[in-house]
Amino acid sequence: MENIDINKSQIYRRHWRSWPIIRHIRALQFRRLRPFWNGRTQGMPVVRYYWAEFLEKHRADIRGCGLEIGETKTLRKYGGETLTQAEALDLSAHSPEVKVVADLSRADHVPGDKYDCFVNQFSTAVIYDIEAALYHAIRLLKPGGVLLINFWSVDFYFHQGLDMGTGEPLYMYWWFTPIQVENMLRRLSLSGGDYEVETYGNLLTRMAFLMNLPAEELTLHELDFKDPGQPLLICARIVKPGNWQASKPTYREPCWAPPHPPTLVNPVTGHYGDTYLERRGP
């Protein structure tokens, strides 16, 4: 218990806006049509706080030969000296860190049984064939290797799609429930002893996230209270069984995409929502 408290202090830095009188005044501003600061990043998003807590809890799993989506920053931060190799997977080789060029949901050409750990963060909502992506994520692991992955239950929605310069435009297809995640894992020949699912969030943190209030403006009690009926982020730790023999799911393709060009990431607002993104073309 003591280690958890120490880790929380590393993650969480309380802001003066979390003082009681300021918080009461702040609550009066919730009757609004746009998020605070028009979506500009201010502090740590609540989902990032929860994910950091989950990674701290499972830091020992990030070791050996590791894989991460898009970059290797998280692997290097949490793996430290126990990490012997760090590689990124993405749709294009947009940086030297990307050693595996693949669509995770179509990664048949990528050799399996290679990685000791795979950190897949904040990508599941934009993968249409999510069950195929989960299948390949597990297949790429060595027996006993660990997949640390998250699924968000609520978020903003960029309805025109989003071009982040990673090879293909991204579209948001899914928001998840815990029972949905459990069923996807069971369909991939995993038993309850092969994985742990942890749900974070409550009504206030869901509202705070959508309003763009950072974690620093909430108290630890508000952040850590878990309401199973109001999930915000679902995190899973999956250990590949030594005898894993799941069948590859039948591939599915989306049958429609927005007809107009995707929006481009705004260098100021990031990708909070496409109301606040720079649009391509006239």
Coordinates of C-alpha atoms in Angstrom, one line a residue:
M1 CA 0.0 0.0 0.0
E2 CA 2.9 2.3 0.8
N3 CA 4.3 1.9 -2.8
I4 CA 1.0 2.8 -4.3
D5 CA 0.9 6.1 -2.4
I6 CA 4.4 6.9 -3.5
N7 CA 3.6 6.3 -7.1
K8 CA 0.5 8.4 -6.8
S9 CA 2.6 11.3 -5.6
Q10 CA 4.7 10.9 -8.7
I11 CA 1.7 11.0 -11.0
Y12 CA -0.5 13.6 -9.3
R13 CA 0.4 17.3 -8.6
R14 CA -2.5 19.2 -7.1
H15 CA -3.3 22.6 -8.6
W16 CA -4.5 25.7 -6.8
R17 CA -7.8 25.4 -8.8
S18 CA -8.5 22.3 -6.7
W19 CA -8.9 24.4 -3.5
P20 CA -12.4 24.0 -2.2
I21 CA -13.7 27.6 -2.8
I22 CA -12.2 27.7 -6.3
R23 CA -13.8 24.3 -7.1
H24 CA -17.2 25.5 -6.1
I25 CA -16.9 28.5 -8.3
R26 CA -15.5 26.3 -11.1
A27 CA -18.6 24.1 -10.9
L28 CA -20.8 27.1 -11.8
Q29 CA -19.0 27.1 -15.1
F30 CA -20.1 23.6 -16.1
R31 CA -23.2 25.0 -17.8
R32 CA -21.4 25.6 -21.1
L33 CA -21.4 24.5 -24.7
R34 CA -17.7 24.1 -25.2
P35 CA -15.0 22.5 -23.1
F36 CA -12.7 24.7 -21.0
W37 CA -9.9 26.5 -23.0
N38 CA -11.6 25.3 -26.2
G39 CA -9.9 22.0 -25.9
R40 CA -6.4 23.2 -25.3
T41 CA -4.4 20.9 -23.1
Q42 CA -4.1 22.2 -19.5
G43 CA -2.4 19.7 -17.2
M44 CA -2.9 16.0 -17.2
P45 CA -6.2 14.6 -18.8
V46 CA -8.1 12.4 -16.4
V47 CA -7.7 9.4 -18.6
R48 CA -3.9 9.9 -18.6
Y49 CA -4.0 9.9 -14.8
Y50 CA -5.8 6.6 -14.7
W51 CA -3.5 5.1 -17.3
A52 CA -0.4 6.2 -15.5
E53 CA -1.7 4.6 -12.3
F54 CA -2.3 1.4 -14.2
L55 CA 1.2 1.4 -15.7
E56 CA 2.8 2.1 -12.3
K57 CA 0.9 -0.9 -10.9
H58 CA 2.3 -3.1 -13.7
R59 CA 5.7 -1.5 -14.2
A60 CA 7.4 -4.9 -13.7
D61 CA 5.7 -6.2 -16.9
I62 CA 7.5 -3.7 -19.1
R63 CA 10.8 -5.4 -19.7
G64 CA 12.8 -7.3 -22.2
C65 CA 11.9 -6.7 -25.9
G66 CA 9.0 -4.3 -25.9
L67 CA 6.5 -3.0 -28.5
E68 CA 4.4 0.2 -28.4
I69 CA 2.0 1.9 -30.8
G70 CA 3.4 4.9 -32.6
E71 CA 6.4 5.6 -30.4
T72 CA 8.5 4.1 -27.5
K73 CA 8.2 6.9 -24.9
T74 CA 6.0 4.9 -22.5
L75 CA 8.2 1.8 -22.8
R76 CA 11.3 3.7 -22.0
K77 CA 9.7 5.6 -19.1
Y78 CA 8.4 2.6 -17.3
G79 CA 10.8 -0.1 -18.5
G80 CA 14.0 1.6 -17.5
E81 CA 17.0 -0.8 -17.4
T82 CA 14.8 -3.9 -17.6
L83 CA 14.0 -3.0 -21.2
T84 CA 16.5 -4.4 -23.6
Q85 CA 14.8 -3.4 -26.8
A86 CA 12.0 -0.9 -27.7
E87 CA 10.2 -0.8 -31.0
A88 CA 7.2 1.0 -32.3
L89 CA 4.4 -0.2 -34.6
D90 CA 2.5 2.1 -36.8
L91 CA 0.9 2.4 -40.3
S92 CA 3.9 4.2 -41.7
A93 CA 7.6 4.7 -40.8
H94 CA 7.0 8.3 -39.7
S95 CA 9.9 8.1 -37.2
P96 CA 13.0 6.0 -36.6
E97 CA 11.3 4.4 -33.7
V98 CA 8.8 2.7 -36.0
K99 CA 10.4 -0.6 -36.7
V100 CA 7.2 -2.5 -37.5
V101 CA 5.1 -1.0 -40.3
A102 CA 1.7 -2.6 -40.1
D103 CA -2.0 -2.1 -39.5
L104 CA -2.3 -4.1 -36.3
S105 CA -5.6 -5.5 -37.4
R106 CA -3.9 -6.9 -40.5
A107 CA -0.5 -7.8 -39.1
D108 CA -0.3 -11.3 -40.7
H109 CA 3.2 -10.5 -42.1
V110 CA 4.6 -9.6 -38.7
P111 CA 6.4 -12.5 -37.0
G112 CA 4.7 -13.7 -33.8
D113 CA 6.1 -14.9 -30.4
K114 CA 8.7 -12.0 -30.4
Y115 CA 7.9 -9.5 -27.6
D116 CA 8.0 -9.7 -23.9
C117 CA 5.5 -6.8 -23.5
F118 CA 3.3 -4.7 -25.7
V119 CA 1.9 -1.3 -24.6
N120 CA -1.2 -0.5 -26.6
Q121 CA -2.6 2.8 -25.4
F122 CA -5.4 5.0 -26.6
S123 CA -5.7 3.3 -30.0
T124 CA -8.6 0.9 -29.7
A125 CA -11.3 3.4 -30.5
V126 CA -9.9 4.1 -33.9
I127 CA -9.4 0.5 -35.0
Y128 CA -12.5 -0.8 -36.8
D129 CA -11.6 -4.5 -36.7
I130 CA -10.8 -4.4 -33.0
E131 CA -11.0 -8.2 -32.5
A132 CA -8.5 -8.8 -35.2
A133 CA -6.2 -6.2 -33.7
L134 CA -6.5 -7.9 -30.3
Y135 CA -5.7 -11.3 -31.9
H136 CA -2.5 -10.0 -33.5
A137 CA -1.5 -8.0 -30.4
I138 CA -1.5 -11.3 -28.4
R139 CA 0.0 -13.3 -31.3
L140 CA 3.1 -11.0 -31.4
L141 CA 3.9 -11.7 -27.7
K142 CA 6.1 -14.5 -26.5
P143 CA 4.3 -17.1 -24.4
G144 CA 4.1 -15.5 -21.0
G145 CA 4.4 -12.0 -22.5
V146 CA 2.2 -9.2 -21.3
L147 CA -0.2 -6.9 -23.2
L148 CA -1.1 -3.7 -21.4
I149 CA -4.0 -2.1 -23.2
N150 CA -6.8 0.4 -22.6
F151 CA -10.3 1.0 -23.9
W152 CA -12.1 4.3 -23.2
S153 CA -15.8 4.3 -22.4
V154 CA -16.5 7.9 -23.3
D155 CA -14.7 10.6 -25.3
F156 CA -15.0 13.4 -27.7
Y157 CA -15.7 12.5 -31.3
F158 CA -14.0 13.8 -34.4
H159 CA -16.7 13.3 -37.0
Q160 CA -14.7 14.2 -40.1
G161 CA -11.8 11.8 -39.3
L162 CA -8.3 12.9 -38.3
D163 CA -5.0 13.0 -40.1
M164 CA -2.1 12.7 -37.6
G165 CA 0.5 12.1 -40.2
T166 CA 0.9 8.4 -39.3
G167 CA -0.1 6.9 -42.7
E168 CA -3.9 6.8 -42.8
P169 CA -6.7 8.9 -41.5
L170 CA -8.2 7.9 -38.2
Y171 CA -11.9 7.5 -37.5
M172 CA -13.5 6.8 -34.1
Y173 CA -15.5 3.6 -34.3
W174 CA -15.9 2.4 -30.7
W175 CA -16.5 3.3 -27.1
F176 CA -16.3 0.3 -24.8
T177 CA -18.1 -1.2 -21.8
P178 CA -16.4 -3.7 -19.4
I179 CA -18.7 -6.6 -20.5
Q180 CA -17.8 -5.9 -24.1
V181 CA -14.1 -6.1 -23.4
E182 CA -14.5 -9.3 -21.3
N183 CA -16.4 -10.9 -24.2
M184 CA -13.8 -10.0 -26.8
L185 CA -11.0 -11.5 -24.7
R186 CA -13.0 -14.7 -24.1
R187 CA -13.6 -15.1 -27.8
L188 CA -9.8 -15.1 -28.3
S189 CA -9.5 -18.3 -26.2
L190 CA -8.5 -16.5 -23.0
S191 CA -9.7 -17.6 -19.7
G192 CA -10.3 -15.5 -16.6
G193 CA -6.9 -16.5 -15.3
D194 CA -5.1 -15.1 -18.3
Y195 CA -6.1 -11.5 -17.9
E196 CA -7.2 -8.8 -15.4
V197 CA -9.6 -6.0 -16.3
E198 CA -9.7 -2.9 -14.2
T199 CA -12.2 -0.1 -14.6
Y200 CA -11.6 3.5 -13.6
G201 CA -13.9 6.5 -13.3
N202 CA -17.1 7.9 -11.9
L203 CA -19.7 10.5 -13.0
L204 CA -17.6 13.5 -12.0
T205 CA -14.4 12.3 -13.7
R206 CA -16.4 11.5 -16.9
M207 CA -17.8 15.0 -16.8
A208 CA -14.4 16.5 -16.0
F209 CA -12.8 14.7 -18.9
L210 CA -15.4 15.8 -21.4
M211 CA -15.2 19.4 -20.1
N212 CA -11.4 19.3 -20.4
L213 CA -10.8 19.7 -16.7
P214 CA -7.3 18.3 -15.8
A215 CA -6.8 15.8 -13.1
E216 CA -4.9 18.4 -11.0
E217 CA -8.2 20.2 -10.4
L218 CA -9.8 17.2 -8.8
T219 CA -9.0 15.7 -5.4
L220 CA -7.6 12.2 -5.0
H221 CA -10.8 11.1 -3.5
E222 CA -12.7 12.3 -6.6
L223 CA -10.3 10.7 -8.9
D224 CA -10.0 7.4 -7.1
F225 CA -13.7 6.8 -6.5
K226 CA -14.8 4.0 -8.8
D227 CA -18.4 3.7 -9.9
P228 CA -19.0 0.6 -12.1
G229 CA -22.0 2.3 -13.6
Q230 CA -20.0 5.3 -14.8
P231 CA -16.7 3.9 -16.3
L232 CA -14.3 6.3 -18.1
L233 CA -11.3 4.1 -18.9
I234 CA -11.0 0.3 -19.0
C235 CA -7.5 -1.2 -18.6
A236 CA -6.5 -4.8 -19.2
R237 CA -3.4 -6.8 -18.4
I238 CA -3.3 -9.9 -20.6
V239 CA -0.7 -12.7 -20.3
K240 CA -0.3 -14.9 -23.3
P241 CA -0.9 -18.5 -22.3
G242 CA 1.8 -21.0 -23.2
N243 CA -0.7 -23.1 -25.1
W244 CA -2.6 -20.3 -26.7
Q245 CA -4.2 -21.5 -30.0
A246 CA -6.9 -18.9 -30.8
S247 CA -8.3 -18.9 -34.3
K248 CA -7.8 -15.8 -36.3
P249 CA -11.1 -13.9 -36.5
T250 CA -12.8 -13.3 -39.8
Y251 CA -11.6 -9.9 -41.0
R252 CA -14.2 -7.1 -41.2
E253 CA -13.9 -3.9 -43.1
P254 CA -15.9 -0.7 -42.6
C255 CA -18.4 -0.1 -45.4
W256 CA -18.5 3.7 -45.2
A257 CA -16.3 6.6 -44.3
P258 CA -16.9 10.4 -44.4
P259 CA -16.7 11.6 -48.0
H260 CA -14.8 14.8 -47.2
P261 CA -11.0 15.0 -46.4
P262 CA -10.1 14.4 -42.7
T263 CA -9.1 17.2 -40.5
L264 CA -5.5 18.0 -39.6
V265 CA -4.2 18.1 -36.1
N266 CA -4.1 21.7 -34.7
P267 CA -0.6 22.3 -33.2
V268 CA -2.2 24.2 -30.3
T269 CA -5.3 22.2 -29.5
G270 CA -3.9 18.8 -30.4
H271 CA -6.7 16.4 -31.3
Y272 CA -9.3 17.1 -28.6
G273 CA -12.2 17.3 -31.2
D274 CA -12.5 18.4 -34.7
T275 CA -14.5 21.5 -33.8
Y276 CA -11.1 22.7 -32.7
L277 CA -9.0 21.3 -35.6
E278 CA -7.6 22.9 -38.7
R279 CA -9.6 21.7 -41.7
R280 CA -7.8 20.7 -44.9
G281 CA -8.7 22.4 -48.1
P282 CA -11.3 25.2 -48.7

